[in-house]
Amino acid sequence: MAKTVAVIGAGVSGLASLKCCLDEGLQATCFERGDDIGGLWKFTEHIEDGRASIYKSVVTNTSKEMSCFSDFPMPDRFPNFLPNYRMMDYFRMYANHFDLLEHIQFKTIVRSVRKHPDFATTGQWDIVTEKDGKQETAVFDAVLVCIGHHIEPYLPLDSFPGIENFKGHYFHSREYKFPDDFKGKRVIIVGMGNSGADLAVEISHTADKVFLSTRRGSWVMSRVYDRGYPWDMVFNTRFNNWFTNSLPPSIAIWLMDRKMNSWFDHANYGLRPKDSSQWKEPLFNDELPSRITCGYVVTKPNVVQFTETAARFDDGTVEEDIDVVIFATGYTYSCPLLEDCGFNNQKVNSLYRQIFLPTLEKPTLAVIGLIQPLGAIMPTTEMQARWVTRVFKGLCKLPPLEKIMEDIAKKNETLLQRFGTVRQNSLQLDQIEYFDELATEVGAKPNIPCLFLTDPRLALELFFGSCTPFQYRLVGPGKWPGARHAILTQWDRIVSATRNRDTKIQQDHFPMFVVLFLLGLFATLIFFGFF
């Protein structure tokens, strides 16, 4: 059984992992190369080697109720979607509340992680750290790698002939900080993820013209969803998840197509995904359609060639007098620390449940946060850490290697069917399915059929309401007494963040026949063994 654990990184994943270690009585030490917590969310005006980098205006794409850790709701006064400095406020509150800072060694770089000579017996690791130029070696029973996957930029310049002759300025979006430097310039942004869209909108307020080049297109969603509620509070429910996954793929795709185009017709804006049969994580931008329809942003297809001052696109059009090219082409996962374990960028889908290296003799090393859920990353990494720490303690067991490899193959097949072979989609997963899978191992998955008999109000909210992280603190190890109240009041906190003046409110009355219908539906689901 592990006793001492090294946590590498004090970002989102590292803080959750450190807290889960302490919850399980493990002696954890967190090594952070910077001087503060927060990882990706810590804004700095200058790029730092080995650390993620964000621009000043970054705002969360997931709402506060869906993004918080499962036993620590965000304050009522916080907005529903948080600017990066508000996220940092939350992380500091979290770290202080659970006394995490005393377990973190700042300005400490982990230089190597290697198996101890008797690893096959003990599962221990030799870790070399460096601080102020001085190196130290220590032995740990287990390791949690929490460095994220937004550090190493993916910059495929070989795919853009002529870029070496371009006389303007070009760089990866990781280097972008402020829009002021682009005043009066003509800018091409290559790539259409969340960063590409954010930069296109922001720079268009100062630039002469912004061209947004996309090879595959993307669905664009607003943070403000049905009736003005946060998108994920409406979209990410157990009922929606079950209903969508139960439909034939062609029907599910058709319904998603209609829903995505209900805000605006993506084809008319040059944004429609090239292959809508493969689900791609939507990007969230409340302004992009407006900037396009007003002409400040112009969508373009893929760039096929650059000249000294121009770009030619694969539809034959050419844009002249280009001053700046920004490659918003994403990131590649790189972790030299794990190379001795046989893990590299080409094996991101070879981890058991996206966490464990299957070929290690002992399951004492875990990668936390190497995922891209269709939802908030914060509570997802927390659930990973809750399971992993119990594996370290010997309270949860991994299956035999044969079963592990079967599970990996099955998950990769599902990944291929749902998300295709696009590199950017290699880390995608269905969040609710993943939550439930890990929560079942931990013993923290709520038993909704039983709750219909003992607490029907809560059961209705769990299945038809938002799948907030508090659901996984109702039962089992780590049970939190405030979970039920947090679930039943989550909509109050959402509304209180925006209702800042008194208005006459017409109450919505939930018809009794709807309640009876829902209860009947649940009885049917239970009868047919849905659960």
C-alpha atoms as one frame of an Amber mdcrd trajectory, in Angstrom:
protein
   0.000   0.000   0.000   1.345   3.437  -0.988   2.085   5.896   1.804   4.126
   8.679   0.190   2.932  10.240  -3.062   4.582  12.793  -5.349   2.195  15.112
  -7.165   3.795  16.847 -10.152   2.131  20.192 -10.882  -0.156  22.467  -8.852
  -2.701  23.305 -11.522  -6.284  22.085 -11.657  -5.331  18.405 -11.687  -2.554
  18.800  -9.143  -4.699  20.590  -6.573  -7.481  18.011  -6.856  -4.983  15.155
  -6.663  -3.231  16.618  -3.647  -6.528  17.073  -1.822  -7.633  13.505  -2.643
  -4.324  12.144  -1.346  -4.838  13.944   1.950  -8.434  12.704   2.134  -7.134
   9.143   1.932  -4.464   9.716   4.572  -1.552   9.612   2.131   1.585  11.680
   2.693   1.620  13.842  -0.407   4.174  16.335  -1.654   3.355  18.529  -4.650
   6.154  19.905  -6.820   5.341  23.071  -8.784   7.894  24.690 -11.068   6.241
  28.116 -10.828   5.666  30.404  -7.865   1.901  29.996  -7.674  -0.938  27.518
  -8.050  -3.429  27.479 -10.945  -1.409  26.089 -13.845  -3.132  27.041 -17.095
  -5.334  29.616 -15.364  -2.457  31.680 -13.987  -2.090  34.611 -16.395   1.340
  36.113 -16.925   2.333  38.754 -19.435   5.334  36.713 -20.511   5.622  33.112
 -21.687   7.337  30.755 -19.280   9.069  27.558 -20.395   7.340  24.420 -19.237
   4.130  26.210 -18.264   0.828  26.691 -20.029   0.114  30.171 -21.311  -3.181
  32.036 -21.683  -4.253  35.445 -22.922  -5.636  38.143 -20.648  -9.276  37.791
 -21.719  -9.722  34.029 -21.197 -13.106  33.088 -19.721 -14.315  29.616 -18.774
 -16.424  27.716 -21.284 -18.186  25.780 -18.550 -20.371  27.285 -15.836 -19.413
  27.640 -12.196 -21.825  24.936 -10.991 -20.425  22.405 -13.459 -16.791  23.494
 -13.036 -16.373  23.438  -9.270 -14.888  20.623  -7.258 -17.548  18.292  -5.930
 -17.395  19.251  -2.246 -16.598  22.944  -2.624 -19.229  25.031  -4.479 -18.263
  28.404  -5.864 -19.611  31.474  -4.036 -23.024  32.800  -5.022 -21.491  36.146
  -5.942 -19.291  34.596  -8.641 -20.490  35.031 -12.242 -21.768  31.961 -14.058
 -18.767  31.947 -16.390 -15.526  33.027 -14.809 -12.695  35.201 -16.124  -9.318
  33.609 -15.444  -8.623  35.810 -12.413 -11.885  34.630 -10.813 -10.853  31.020
 -11.369  -7.608  31.828  -9.595  -9.606  33.280  -6.695 -11.547  30.016  -6.481
  -8.404  27.884  -6.559  -6.888  29.938  -3.751 -10.059  29.566  -1.695  -9.980
  25.811  -2.328  -6.295  25.497  -1.435  -6.710  27.515   1.748  -9.883  25.739
   2.850  -8.266  22.298   2.615  -4.781  23.394   3.789  -3.076  22.389   0.551
  -0.399  25.088   0.317   1.728  23.625   3.102   2.168  20.486   0.982   3.367
  22.337  -2.152   7.020  23.056  -2.936   7.067  26.027  -5.315   9.848  26.880
  -7.786  10.765  23.211  -7.832  11.330  21.433 -11.138  11.001  17.660 -11.405
  13.964  16.573 -13.499  13.338  12.842 -13.693  10.970  10.088 -12.625  12.530
   6.628 -12.711  11.671   3.238 -11.326  13.393   2.376  -8.076  15.789  -0.595
  -8.463  13.313  -2.903  -6.697  10.263  -1.463  -8.495   8.922  -4.879  -9.477
   8.506  -5.618  -5.771   7.832  -2.242  -4.171   6.430  -0.125  -7.035   8.520
   2.794  -5.782   9.926   5.690  -7.792  13.123   7.732  -7.646  12.333  11.387
  -8.252  14.995  14.021  -8.877  13.955  17.613  -8.218  15.795  20.899  -8.631
  15.335  24.140  -6.706  17.653  27.158  -6.787  20.125  25.133  -8.817  20.359
  22.366  -6.240  19.196  18.842  -7.050  17.731  16.359  -4.609  16.607  12.753
  -4.962  13.764  11.205  -3.008  11.914   7.889  -3.084   8.113   7.871  -3.329
   5.644   5.014  -3.172   3.497   6.501  -5.944   3.414   9.367  -8.458   0.615
  11.511  -9.884   1.600  13.313 -13.100  -0.557  16.459 -13.346   1.175  18.628
 -15.947  -1.787  19.056 -18.334  -1.674  19.048 -22.125  -1.453  22.731 -23.063
   2.301  23.238 -22.823   3.888  21.950 -26.016   2.469  23.857 -29.029   1.585
  21.923 -32.163   2.947  23.969 -35.055   2.799  21.970 -38.336   4.668  24.466
 -40.532   5.437  21.712 -43.056   1.734  21.729 -43.946   1.939  25.352 -45.091
   4.286  25.723 -48.067   5.938  29.095 -48.411   5.620  30.111 -44.767   9.406
  30.382 -44.612   9.226  33.159 -47.222   6.501  35.124 -45.456   7.858  38.574
 -44.559   5.261  39.310 -41.920   5.130  37.998 -38.385   3.865  34.502 -37.603
   3.621  32.616 -34.325   1.601  30.055 -32.349  -1.447  31.264 -30.416   0.339
  30.322 -27.180   2.338  33.531 -27.576  -0.723  35.791 -27.843  -1.501  38.043
 -24.869  -3.190  41.332 -25.917  -4.961  42.698 -29.049  -3.298  46.125 -29.069
  -0.338  45.059 -31.211  -2.622  44.336 -34.175  -4.106  47.783 -34.668  -4.715
  48.462 -38.367  -3.228  45.145 -39.498  -4.521  42.354 -41.688  -4.385  39.106
 -39.757  -4.912  35.444 -40.666  -5.730  33.007 -37.877  -5.175  29.383 -38.870
  -7.250  26.925 -36.877 -10.690  27.071 -35.394 -10.777  25.825 -31.879 -11.767
  27.934 -28.911  -8.477  29.855 -28.979  -8.703  30.589 -32.707 -12.245  31.908
 -32.413 -11.438  33.950 -29.296  -8.447  35.570 -30.961 -10.376  36.284 -34.168
 -13.107  38.112 -32.252 -10.783  39.997 -29.931  -8.272  41.078 -32.571 -11.075
  42.144 -34.929 -11.805  45.066 -32.573  -8.421  46.625 -33.381  -7.234  45.040
 -36.648  -8.114  46.254 -40.131  -9.363  42.765 -41.095  -9.231  39.287 -39.616
  -9.427  36.120 -41.704 -10.337  32.923 -39.838  -9.067  29.909 -41.756 -10.537
  26.516 -40.944  -9.977  23.186 -42.632 -12.869  21.309 -41.058 -15.191  23.942
 -39.596 -16.860  23.665 -36.224 -20.142  23.960 -34.414 -20.319  27.234 -32.524
 -22.330  27.508 -29.331 -23.103  30.397 -27.041 -22.482  30.192 -23.333 -25.989
  31.642 -23.034 -28.276  28.719 -23.890 -32.016  28.027 -23.749 -33.907  30.714
 -21.793 -30.594  32.384 -20.997 -29.242  29.595 -18.797 -25.640  28.355 -19.044
 -25.331  25.856 -21.881 -23.899  23.013 -19.817 -26.573  23.280 -17.122 -29.173
  22.560 -19.806 -27.170  20.285 -22.093 -25.292  17.990 -19.707 -27.993  15.919
 -18.029 -28.261  12.197 -17.482 -31.504  12.108 -19.444 -30.000  13.899 -22.464
 -26.945  11.689 -22.321 -28.981   8.481 -22.121 -31.404   9.608 -24.823 -28.673
  10.642 -27.275 -26.591   7.502 -26.769 -29.686   5.305 -27.165 -30.608   6.685
 -30.569 -29.362   5.305 -33.875 -26.272   7.393 -34.819 -27.932   8.873 -37.913
 -30.880  10.203 -35.889 -28.633  11.523 -33.114 -26.539  13.367 -35.709 -29.657
  14.801 -37.364 -31.003  16.082 -34.054 -27.642  17.574 -33.125 -27.417  19.231
 -36.526 -30.813  20.884 -36.010 -29.931  22.014 -32.504 -26.556  23.445 -33.481
 -28.157  25.410 -36.342 -30.975  26.809 -34.210 -28.879  29.844 -33.264 -27.666
  30.494 -36.819 -27.133  28.436 -39.985 -23.476  27.445 -39.860 -23.312  26.857
 -43.606 -24.261  30.487 -44.284 -21.377  31.636 -42.081 -18.779  29.291 -43.561
 -18.489  27.385 -40.298 -20.359  24.117 -40.815 -18.193  21.100 -39.929 -16.854
  19.315 -42.972 -17.863  15.926 -41.613 -20.849  16.373 -39.315 -21.149  12.594
 -38.913 -18.190  12.774 -36.527 -18.831  14.643 -33.312 -16.341  17.387 -32.641
 -16.249  19.376 -29.445 -18.069  22.637 -30.212 -16.360  25.930 -29.643 -17.960
  28.526 -27.391 -18.026  32.105 -28.526 -20.852  34.548 -27.969 -19.588  37.156
 -30.442 -18.245  35.260 -33.451 -21.455  35.202 -35.562 -21.900  38.929 -34.951
 -18.335  39.757 -35.967 -18.752  37.668 -39.130 -22.088  39.174 -40.133 -20.669
  42.670 -39.573 -17.657  41.891 -41.762 -14.968  42.288 -39.132 -14.117  38.580
 -39.356 -14.086  36.698 -42.667 -14.146  32.902 -42.663 -11.868  31.196 -45.150
 -11.017  27.579 -46.025  -7.610  25.997 -45.471  -4.448  27.875 -46.467  -2.536
  25.947 -49.151   0.337  28.374 -49.739   1.952  31.500 -48.376   3.952  34.036
 -50.335   5.980  36.945 -49.019   2.873  39.007 -48.372  -0.172  36.900 -49.242
  -2.008  33.638 -48.612  -3.763  31.389 -51.106  -6.639  29.202 -49.951  -7.829
  25.856 -51.272 -10.856  27.443 -52.948  -8.485  29.441 -55.178  -8.968  32.795
 -53.460  -5.995  34.922 -52.437  -5.721  37.521 -49.682  -2.997  40.124 -50.186
  -1.077  42.399 -47.827  -1.161  40.047 -44.851   0.781  41.373 -41.861   0.403
  38.626 -39.264  -0.353  34.888 -39.225  -1.375  33.226 -35.955  -1.398  29.430
 -35.847  -4.123  28.343 -33.428  -3.323  24.720 -34.176  -3.527  23.267 -30.706
  -1.059  21.353 -28.595   0.756  18.081 -28.542   1.215  16.049 -25.376   4.819
  15.806 -24.315   6.069  14.349 -21.064   9.779  13.447 -21.110   9.400  12.366
 -17.482   7.501   9.267 -18.649   9.766   8.242 -21.514  11.534   5.728 -19.296
   8.127   4.074 -18.833   7.657   3.711 -22.590   5.006   6.427 -22.817   5.036
   9.169 -25.446   2.773  11.387 -27.531   1.805   8.519 -29.828   0.399   6.517
 -26.924  -2.098   8.927 -25.396  -4.862   6.406 -26.067  -2.964   3.490 -24.578
  -3.739   4.385 -20.970  -6.228   2.358 -18.973  -9.194   4.647 -18.408  -6.960
   7.471 -19.636  -4.929   7.181 -16.433  -2.750   4.097 -15.914   0.102   2.720
 -18.017  -1.077  -0.870 -18.482   2.365  -2.486 -18.756   3.762  -1.307 -15.414
   4.356  -4.098 -12.964   2.745  -2.031 -10.215  -0.050   0.551 -10.667   1.782
   3.249  -8.738   1.982   5.929 -11.423  -1.039   7.743 -12.814  -1.518  10.495
 -15.391  -4.243  12.909 -14.314  -5.921  15.367 -16.695  -4.831  13.907 -20.041
  -8.434  14.099 -21.207 -10.811  16.436 -23.005 -14.302  15.790 -21.669 -17.427
  17.273 -23.214 -17.796  19.313 -20.073 -15.677  20.811 -17.302 -12.174  19.455
 -16.722 -11.971  20.367 -13.013 -14.420  17.844 -11.486 -13.392  15.212 -14.039
  -9.780  15.246 -12.906 -11.000  15.228  -9.317 -12.927  12.021  -9.975  -9.826
  10.523 -11.575  -7.829  11.377  -8.466 -10.465   9.976  -6.103 -10.238   6.605
  -7.835  -6.469   6.610  -8.265  -5.702   7.361  -4.624  -7.837   4.411  -3.584
  -5.957   2.224  -6.053  -2.712   3.435  -4.461  -4.047   2.447  -1.050  -5.079
  -0.980  -2.264  -8.785  -0.301  -1.663  -9.578  -0.556  -5.388  -8.015  -3.200
  -7.613  -7.209  -3.088 -11.303  -8.343  -6.049 -13.405  -5.892  -8.501 -15.011
  -3.831  -7.195 -17.941  -5.946  -9.084 -20.458  -9.099  -7.306 -19.276  -7.283
  -3.973 -19.225  -6.181  -4.328 -22.853  -9.702  -5.359 -23.881 -11.097  -2.254
 -22.189  -8.541   0.017 -23.899  -9.350  -1.485 -27.304 -13.089  -1.105 -26.722
 -12.726   2.533 -25.625 -10.588   3.343 -28.660 -13.198   1.796 -30.931 -15.890
   3.968 -29.333 -13.625   7.007 -29.661 -13.185   6.285 -33.368 -16.929   5.891
 -33.935 -17.890   9.064 -32.102 -15.020  11.423 -32.806 -13.152  10.044 -35.808
  -9.399  10.027 -36.380  -8.746  13.759 -36.129  -5.670  14.394 -33.970  -7.387
  17.056 -31.911 -10.115  14.616 -30.887  -7.828  11.922 -29.504  -8.485  12.962
 -25.890 -12.270  13.338 -26.164 -14.617  11.381 -23.938 -18.230  11.320 -22.834
 -18.078  13.039 -19.462 -21.124  11.537 -17.766 -20.247   8.000 -18.871 -16.711
   8.527 -17.605 -17.898  10.024 -14.317 -20.183   7.063 -13.676 -17.518   4.514
 -14.607 -14.986   5.885 -12.118 -17.616   6.660  -9.469 -18.760   3.034  -9.594
 -15.199   1.943  -8.765 -15.012   4.434  -5.912 -18.494   3.571  -4.628 -19.730
   7.133  -5.139 -22.284   6.697  -7.927 -25.786   7.619  -6.694 -28.460   4.920
  -6.876 -31.195   6.855  -8.654 -33.867   4.070  -8.687 -33.603   3.740  -4.915
 -33.757   7.487  -4.510 -37.077   7.512  -6.357 -38.449   5.521  -3.454 -36.749
   7.463  -0.660 -36.156  10.958  -2.067 -38.085  11.453  -5.348 -37.376  15.181
  -5.515 -33.649  14.555  -5.469 -33.963  11.645  -7.908 -35.788  13.813 -10.466
 -33.090  16.459 -10.210 -30.317  13.891 -10.602 -31.725  12.383 -13.771 -33.413
  15.288 -15.530 -31.441  18.137 -14.010 -27.854  19.187 -14.560 -25.252  16.532
 -13.822 -23.293  18.712 -11.428 -20.292  17.285  -9.523 -22.192  17.271  -6.216
 -24.001  14.108  -7.374 -20.858  12.149  -6.627 -20.690  13.252  -2.994 -24.071
  11.869  -1.951 -22.819   8.391  -1.016 -19.674   6.389  -0.540 -16.144   7.388
   0.481 -15.823  11.148   0.661 -19.559  11.622   1.212 -20.280  15.303   1.807
 -23.247  16.306   4.029 -23.878  19.411   1.938 -24.251  17.567  -1.385 -28.052
  17.253  -1.402 -28.551  20.904  -0.530 -26.022  21.974  -3.163 -27.898  19.994
  -5.827 -31.341  21.309  -4.927 -30.150  24.917  -4.792 -27.843  24.947  -7.826
 -30.347  26.810 -10.008 -30.748  29.458  -7.307 -27.023  30.133  -7.464 -27.144
  30.321 -11.271 -29.955  32.876 -11.224 -28.524  34.929  -8.357 -25.400  35.576
 -10.435 -27.382  37.517 -13.068 -30.553  38.778 -11.373 -29.098  41.960  -9.939
 -32.237  44.067  -9.820 -35.746  43.370  -8.619 -38.235  42.402 -11.320 -41.698
  40.929 -11.217 -41.219  37.221 -11.721 -43.929  34.931 -13.012 -43.390  31.602
 -11.387 -43.314  28.510 -13.566 -45.670  25.852 -12.236 -44.659  22.274 -12.914
 -47.887  20.437 -13.854 -48.647  17.367 -11.787 -49.331  15.295 -14.886 -45.738
  15.932 -15.986 -44.491  14.655 -12.641 -46.645  11.529 -12.992 -45.404  11.015
 -16.548 -41.786  11.249 -15.428 -42.383   8.827 -12.595 -44.014   6.426 -15.030
 -41.086   6.779 -17.394 -38.676   5.924 -14.629 -40.712   2.901 -13.617 -40.504
   1.710 -17.219 -36.754   2.259 -17.370 -36.241   0.359 -14.156 -38.487  -2.470
 -15.366 -36.427  -2.927 -18.519 -33.187  -2.919 -16.585 -31.888   0.449 -17.722
 -30.000   0.878 -14.510
